[in-house]
XYZ file of C-alpha atoms in Angstrom:
520
model
C 81.872 150.243 50.221
C 85.070 151.123 51.992
C 86.482 148.102 53.723
C 89.745 147.310 55.425
C 90.412 143.815 54.188
C 93.947 143.693 55.543
C 95.967 146.009 53.375
C 99.572 146.031 52.361
C 101.281 149.418 52.428
C 104.944 150.024 52.867
C 105.984 153.027 54.886
C 108.644 155.230 53.419
C 111.061 157.218 55.499
C 111.203 160.634 53.951
C 112.516 163.904 55.209
C 111.500 167.210 53.706
C 115.110 168.032 52.973
C 115.961 164.756 51.257
C 117.759 164.966 47.956
C 115.626 164.383 44.888
C 116.400 161.260 42.852
C 118.714 161.911 39.940
C 117.013 159.553 37.479
C 113.584 159.569 35.926
C 110.730 158.285 38.090
C 110.658 154.824 36.488
C 114.189 154.307 35.140
C 115.783 153.200 38.402
C 113.071 150.784 39.613
C 114.535 147.913 37.646
C 112.905 145.646 35.056
C 111.148 143.349 37.552
C 109.283 146.150 39.328
C 108.580 147.952 36.055
C 107.057 144.763 34.647
C 104.577 144.714 37.534
C 103.639 148.370 37.147
C 103.229 147.962 33.373
C 100.651 145.182 33.584
C 97.514 145.990 31.548
C 95.352 145.840 34.659
C 97.066 148.992 35.950
C 96.624 151.126 32.842
C 94.093 153.347 34.658
C 95.764 153.116 38.079
C 98.207 155.221 40.083
C 101.298 153.700 41.666
C 103.271 155.293 44.434
C 106.724 154.108 45.561
C 109.043 155.852 47.953
C 112.144 154.308 49.498
C 114.671 156.212 51.577
C 117.788 155.647 53.625
C 116.985 157.275 56.980
C 120.633 157.421 58.013
C 121.528 159.718 55.151
C 118.137 161.116 54.144
C 118.871 159.932 50.634
C 115.918 159.050 48.413
C 116.503 155.691 46.727
C 113.266 155.506 44.721
C 110.538 158.105 44.286
C 107.467 157.525 42.147
C 104.817 160.119 43.010
C 106.046 160.287 46.591
C 104.452 163.685 47.127
C 101.010 162.787 45.770
C 97.970 161.864 47.854
C 97.006 158.185 47.936
C 94.101 156.327 49.484
C 96.024 154.595 52.280
C 93.754 151.832 53.524
C 95.001 150.464 56.794
C 98.462 151.927 56.311
C 96.808 154.922 58.012
C 97.035 152.883 61.225
C 100.745 153.760 61.282
C 99.650 157.309 62.136
C 96.912 156.588 64.665
C 98.645 153.748 66.512
C 101.818 155.820 66.808
C 99.799 158.623 68.375
C 98.205 156.326 70.945
C 101.568 154.754 71.777
C 103.014 158.208 72.356
C 100.005 159.191 74.492
C 99.738 156.098 76.689
C 103.214 154.578 76.495
C 104.056 151.067 75.369
C 104.025 149.835 78.974
C 100.548 151.179 79.784
C 98.112 148.620 81.205
C 94.345 148.986 81.288
C 92.828 148.394 84.723
C 89.094 147.614 84.725
C 87.843 147.862 88.332
C 84.707 146.555 89.995
C 83.352 148.535 92.932
C 80.979 147.312 95.649
C 78.393 150.002 96.388
C 76.163 149.702 99.458
C 76.526 147.865 102.750
C 78.340 144.629 103.419
C 77.351 142.233 106.164
C 79.507 139.149 106.231
C 79.502 137.742 102.713
C 76.367 139.620 101.655
C 76.466 142.886 99.729
C 73.237 144.849 99.971
C 73.795 147.120 97.035
C 75.316 146.986 93.591
C 78.482 145.923 91.817
C 79.726 148.419 89.225
C 82.273 147.405 86.574
C 83.956 150.575 85.287
C 84.846 150.158 81.597
C 88.297 151.491 80.714
C 88.584 150.828 76.985
C 90.405 147.508 77.355
C 90.372 146.057 73.830
C 90.425 142.378 74.769
C 89.523 141.993 78.472
C 91.719 138.911 78.682
C 89.997 137.239 75.732
C 93.247 136.971 73.751
C 95.805 136.792 76.546
C 97.927 133.646 76.254
C 99.466 131.963 79.322
C 102.763 133.771 78.675
C 101.016 137.156 78.828
C 101.241 137.815 75.092
C 98.180 138.798 73.075
C 97.161 136.148 70.535
C 96.215 136.773 66.913
C 95.790 134.796 63.701
C 96.741 135.792 60.116
C 93.087 136.530 59.241
C 91.315 137.854 62.320
C 87.846 136.704 63.332
C 86.579 140.288 62.980
C 87.052 139.866 59.188
C 85.248 136.520 59.028
C 82.243 137.768 57.043
C 84.411 139.513 54.445
C 87.636 137.552 53.997
C 88.053 133.773 53.534
C 90.211 131.886 56.001
C 89.469 133.736 59.254
C 90.199 131.620 62.328
C 89.810 131.816 66.106
C 92.467 132.212 68.744
C 92.301 129.477 71.415
C 91.740 131.772 74.401
C 88.412 132.091 76.248
C 86.713 135.408 75.370
C 85.259 135.542 78.889
C 88.594 135.098 80.673
C 88.754 138.641 82.019
C 85.222 138.522 83.401
C 85.921 135.145 85.017
C 89.007 136.642 86.653
C 86.947 139.548 87.999
C 84.253 137.207 89.303
C 86.800 135.050 91.109
C 88.284 138.167 92.710
C 84.844 139.251 93.942
C 84.434 135.828 95.540
C 87.923 136.027 97.043
C 86.995 139.422 98.491
C 84.444 137.568 100.592
C 81.259 138.347 98.694
C 78.975 135.393 97.939
C 75.668 137.207 97.545
C 74.705 140.493 95.902
C 71.304 141.732 97.054
C 71.106 144.331 94.369
C 72.256 144.707 90.798
C 75.273 144.606 88.525
C 75.940 147.569 86.258
C 78.556 148.440 83.632
C 79.838 152.019 83.823
C 80.335 153.110 80.164
C 80.960 156.801 80.818
C 84.631 156.831 79.711
C 83.795 158.103 76.230
C 81.110 158.359 73.569
C 81.856 157.442 69.972
C 79.852 158.114 66.857
C 80.315 159.049 63.227
C 82.705 159.018 61.509
C 84.298 156.195 63.529
C 83.184 152.890 62.026
C 83.330 150.445 63.670
C 82.388 152.617 66.643
C 84.437 151.787 69.751
C 82.787 151.258 73.114
C 84.386 151.583 76.559
C 83.351 148.000 77.355
C 84.446 145.446 74.773
C 84.049 141.684 75.084
C 85.261 139.492 72.192
C 85.486 142.538 69.893
C 81.714 142.951 70.383
C 80.956 139.969 68.157
C 79.626 136.420 68.482
C 81.811 133.798 66.765
C 79.980 131.168 64.690
C 82.071 128.200 63.501
C 80.525 125.714 61.074
C 82.138 122.310 60.477
C 80.888 119.912 57.769
C 79.442 116.526 58.669
C 78.148 113.848 56.272
C 76.503 114.951 53.011
C 72.816 115.611 53.537
C 73.229 116.194 57.256
C 73.087 119.420 59.250
C 76.560 120.861 59.737
C 78.097 121.077 63.185
C 77.943 124.483 64.895
C 80.210 125.887 67.611
C 79.614 129.401 68.892
C 81.102 131.670 71.493
C 80.883 133.417 73.865
C 77.673 131.788 75.019
C 75.867 134.445 77.034
C 72.128 134.831 77.727
C 69.823 135.701 76.042
C 71.776 135.016 72.837
C 70.579 131.978 70.925
C 71.993 130.590 67.690
C 70.306 128.184 65.297
C 71.823 126.745 62.150
C 70.171 125.310 59.064
C 73.462 124.905 57.222
C 73.497 121.619 55.330
C 76.522 119.578 54.368
C 76.728 118.928 50.617
C 79.001 116.460 48.793
C 82.727 117.143 48.521
C 83.494 119.756 45.915
C 80.092 121.374 46.358
C 79.303 124.983 47.121
C 80.177 126.472 50.492
C 78.021 129.528 51.108
C 76.981 130.431 54.659
C 74.822 133.442 55.507
C 74.173 134.997 58.916
C 71.090 136.928 59.982
C 69.925 138.269 63.330
C 66.875 139.957 64.812
C 67.078 143.710 65.479
C 68.556 143.385 68.984
C 71.095 140.815 67.788
C 70.150 138.117 70.294
C 68.516 135.647 67.882
C 71.066 134.556 65.303
C 70.414 132.222 62.368
C 72.858 130.582 59.972
C 71.749 129.215 56.637
C 73.337 127.841 53.487
C 75.622 124.959 52.589
C 79.112 123.699 53.344
C 81.007 121.138 51.300
C 81.918 117.883 53.039
C 85.602 118.440 52.267
C 85.651 122.112 53.304
C 87.618 123.426 56.237
C 85.546 124.825 59.107
C 84.019 128.187 58.156
C 83.910 131.083 60.596
C 81.249 133.786 60.570
C 80.411 136.506 63.106
C 77.339 138.376 64.300
C 77.625 141.774 65.960
C 76.622 142.463 69.545
C 74.168 145.372 69.389
C 74.352 146.381 73.081
C 77.878 145.747 74.407
C 77.036 147.083 77.885
C 74.024 144.829 78.417
C 76.015 141.930 76.969
C 78.937 142.478 79.356
C 76.616 142.939 82.327
C 74.901 139.605 81.707
C 78.235 137.913 81.017
C 79.601 139.191 84.340
C 76.532 138.014 86.264
C 76.961 134.577 84.705
C 80.681 134.608 85.547
C 79.844 135.521 89.145
C 77.500 132.534 89.286
C 80.298 130.257 88.061
C 82.506 131.660 90.827
C 79.885 131.025 93.516
C 78.445 134.523 93.804
C 74.686 134.909 93.457
C 73.056 138.098 92.214
C 69.468 138.998 93.076
C 68.783 141.039 89.977
C 67.540 139.519 86.747
C 70.644 138.693 84.697
C 69.127 139.576 81.314
C 67.996 143.052 80.414
C 69.185 146.605 79.875
C 72.283 147.923 81.628
C 70.883 149.979 84.566
C 73.058 153.080 84.149
C 70.758 155.073 86.429
C 72.297 153.160 89.350
C 75.763 154.611 88.727
C 77.098 157.024 91.366
C 78.647 160.389 90.574
C 81.927 159.004 91.946
C 83.181 155.892 93.677
C 83.891 155.850 97.414
C 87.433 155.149 98.541
C 87.940 151.515 99.384
C 84.991 150.284 97.327
C 87.067 148.355 94.814
C 86.715 144.603 95.222
C 88.200 143.391 91.928
C 90.089 144.577 88.860
C 91.247 143.067 85.606
C 94.688 144.306 84.504
C 95.566 144.009 80.830
C 98.858 143.148 79.133
C 100.970 146.204 78.211
C 99.735 148.397 75.369
C 102.699 147.312 73.244
C 100.982 143.914 73.004
C 97.763 145.553 71.858
C 99.754 147.466 69.262
C 100.992 144.150 67.865
C 97.410 142.934 67.600
C 96.182 146.106 65.862
C 99.059 146.223 63.381
C 99.559 142.503 62.737
C 95.912 141.755 61.844
C 94.826 145.303 60.884
C 92.345 145.442 63.767
C 89.873 148.170 62.840
C 88.020 148.427 66.147
C 91.301 148.702 68.034
C 92.606 151.420 65.728
C 89.462 153.516 66.125
C 89.518 152.889 69.870
C 92.884 154.644 69.940
C 91.252 157.900 68.805
C 88.896 157.690 71.796
C 91.716 156.894 74.209
C 93.612 159.963 73.033
C 90.493 162.044 73.693
C 90.245 160.626 77.224
C 93.886 161.534 77.815
C 92.939 165.140 77.038
C 90.102 165.072 79.554
C 87.293 164.639 77.033
C 84.519 162.059 76.684
C 84.042 162.881 72.979
C 86.134 160.605 70.782
C 86.573 163.269 68.108
C 88.652 165.253 70.608
C 91.345 162.640 70.058
C 92.247 164.176 66.703
C 93.878 167.342 68.163
C 95.999 165.032 70.338
C 97.001 163.021 67.272
C 97.724 166.191 65.300
C 99.996 167.578 68.041
C 101.899 164.284 68.160
C 102.366 164.115 64.384
C 103.728 167.662 64.392
C 106.261 166.727 67.091
C 107.138 163.583 65.119
C 108.076 165.654 62.079
C 105.154 164.700 59.834
C 104.101 167.321 57.298
C 100.386 167.633 58.076
C 99.630 169.136 54.677
C 100.281 165.617 53.397
C 97.840 163.785 55.706
C 94.028 163.681 55.858
C 92.332 161.458 58.459
C 88.749 161.099 59.682
C 89.234 157.850 61.600
C 91.948 155.692 63.115
C 91.750 152.705 60.794
C 92.029 154.119 57.283
C 88.502 153.318 56.209
C 86.906 156.728 55.759
C 86.529 158.224 52.251
C 88.331 161.321 53.538
C 91.533 159.473 54.428
C 94.563 160.348 52.300
C 98.329 160.262 52.830
C 101.380 160.867 50.701
C 104.231 158.361 50.661
C 106.366 161.213 52.048
C 104.163 161.513 55.155
C 104.213 157.768 55.763
C 107.967 157.873 55.321
C 108.197 160.589 57.959
C 106.293 158.668 60.658
C 108.442 155.596 59.986
C 111.602 157.698 60.253
C 110.342 159.111 63.558
C 110.237 155.645 65.117
C 113.846 154.966 64.178
C 114.832 157.901 66.410
C 113.126 156.409 69.482
C 114.283 153.823 72.057
C 111.322 151.625 71.078
C 112.242 151.471 67.384
C 112.825 147.714 67.324
C 109.691 147.001 69.372
C 107.562 149.031 66.981
C 109.135 147.487 63.875
C 108.505 143.972 65.139
C 104.883 144.865 65.894
C 104.368 145.197 62.136
C 103.488 142.213 59.927
C 106.635 140.442 58.740
C 106.773 139.330 55.118
C 106.192 135.594 54.808
C 106.134 135.166 58.584
C 103.100 136.588 60.385
C 100.114 138.901 60.428
C 98.590 140.096 57.171
C 101.857 139.269 55.372
C 102.044 135.673 56.623
C 100.970 134.135 53.316
C 102.906 136.434 50.970
C 106.385 135.663 49.657
C 106.703 132.613 51.897
C 109.634 131.189 49.944
C 111.192 134.272 48.376
C 114.599 135.743 49.340
C 112.928 138.700 51.072
C 111.060 136.501 53.546
C 111.533 137.842 57.074
C 113.324 140.939 55.771
C 110.350 143.290 55.297
C 108.374 144.682 58.245
C 105.326 146.514 56.950
C 101.730 147.543 57.547
C 99.344 146.526 54.827
C 96.221 148.298 53.631
C 93.231 147.484 51.447
C 90.198 149.416 50.286
C 87.847 147.377 48.114
C 84.194 147.048 47.256
C 81.896 145.517 44.668
C 81.360 147.186 41.314
C 77.782 146.227 40.495
C 77.930 147.816 37.042
C 80.692 145.494 35.874
C 80.136 142.677 38.388
C 83.706 142.775 39.651
C 85.750 144.045 42.587
C 86.789 147.688 42.619
C 90.112 148.035 44.420
C 90.478 151.575 45.660
C 93.810 150.856 47.274
C 96.315 148.108 47.935
C 99.281 149.416 49.897
C 102.178 148.377 52.095
C 104.596 150.510 54.121
C 107.345 149.899 56.612
C 110.989 148.873 56.762
C 113.361 146.975 54.462
C 116.442 145.082 55.602
C 119.082 146.858 53.518
C 121.974 144.694 54.736
C 124.810 145.416 57.138
C 122.349 146.238 59.930
C 120.756 149.051 57.937
C 117.054 149.726 57.465
C 115.323 151.627 54.683
C 111.821 153.007 55.011
C 109.386 152.565 52.168
C 105.867 152.901 50.832
C 104.524 150.958 47.860
C 100.961 150.947 46.702
C 98.461 151.195 43.901
C 95.178 153.107 43.801
C 92.196 152.558 41.526
C 92.327 149.157 39.909
C 89.958 146.214 39.635
C 89.758 142.456 39.994
C 87.432 139.928 38.401
C 86.956 137.987 41.647
C 88.648 137.321 44.981
C 91.351 135.113 43.483
C 92.127 137.839 40.966
C 92.229 140.351 43.821
C 94.850 138.207 45.537
C 97.059 138.789 42.483
C 96.878 142.535 43.134
C 98.029 141.905 46.700
C 100.840 139.718 45.372
C 101.924 142.451 42.975
C 102.203 145.024 45.749
C 104.013 142.708 48.150
C 106.317 141.573 45.346
C 107.271 145.199 44.745
C 108.206 145.430 48.428
C 110.204 142.194 48.217
C 112.039 143.402 45.108
C 112.862 146.729 46.782
C 114.344 144.809 49.697
C 116.488 142.666 47.433
C 117.745 145.704 45.538
C 118.588 147.464 48.799
C 120.491 144.438 50.078
C 122.440 144.058 46.822
C 123.308 147.737 46.634
C 123.760 148.874 50.250
C 125.303 152.167 49.142
C 122.749 152.860 46.401
């Protein structure tokens, strides 16, 4: 199983003409870093470390910088950069609703069509200040990683905004149907999760279980509540210190969801998710329900398939009656990079394809390739089959990661991009690492993880744990870096956390060395 559990990979700034290090590959890392790399658990593993000074092109540390590594989500540095270049950091997604048919007073005899535009959140994470909300462990990871939590925003906020606009446009009755137009693109293998043009709440149902008194049924909160979805829970509360183990199952169409298992009385609330199988039908019903809340009645049955046969070849001028406008793409970039948002990263491949006039998501890769060439990345050192870093094909060298990080430092948006990365000990996937160490707040880096279960040995197989980004080297200087290990193992999840700590500690130690020796 190839999973992106929120990886740590540090991006190294490397240029093809950089001077080779003068010392042996391990001699100049220092005793603290060497002690980490020499742990018995890594005797069959491969470490890669590359740190460079982008102002001079000088290589500070190079341990297998030119070798391929499984990147995990560090690969998102490549894909997200390509989408940013394609769309621009200030791009906003506009999802329109068109009224098709005849209007008489407040009655529309015809259909409402919501034209999906690949908006990742549809207002479901937009805070009052216009920023996109995230938590250290995103809800999309809730079934795989402990500690996932919800943002406070309403997942249906964008649809409610659209519905209110339809009402404000003077429509109170739709004698016809509501349809979602999903023709922007078509995704399939190898993109997993597969993006869809219409996305509501990341195409998942959130299921939050809170313990009650021992022996009693636990409390359940779920969202977004949209027909015909129904959730039942048989989760029982057990005495404090007992086992917390909650399983989720659903019928084939995803609309009947069941939770079972136990939760300890002293446990924190536990989040699980269930996937929406038909995002278009889900969004259609959710919009009809939002219209009802806004005082607009729809004649068609709210539950059922999305009636795509009602879509016109094109939309008449003046037919738009509502539109939801997203925050700028730079905010979405923060979400994707801070929490390692897999659906959002794969969505970027599709958006690049659309920019090239294609409806086939795989046509986004030539757009990405052309960008990486312009950015100065050596494409012989990159292999990608998705946008998130979860495909078995995906490989990068520390040199290539270094090159994309160096590219950003040559752009006007360098600081914006750097601050979109997780910050060590502060936020995103690095929020809980090195929270009281001297490097806290001084490392900006994308993390990456590839891990699965080794049934033969009943342990975790860690294909990759990586981190890549920027180090505060003192005196206003930044170094680029990559640090990561491939092919190790962990006895259990707590043991796996020690692997993460080792990789992030290498990054922290590199930062401290750089700050102590600014002219290294």
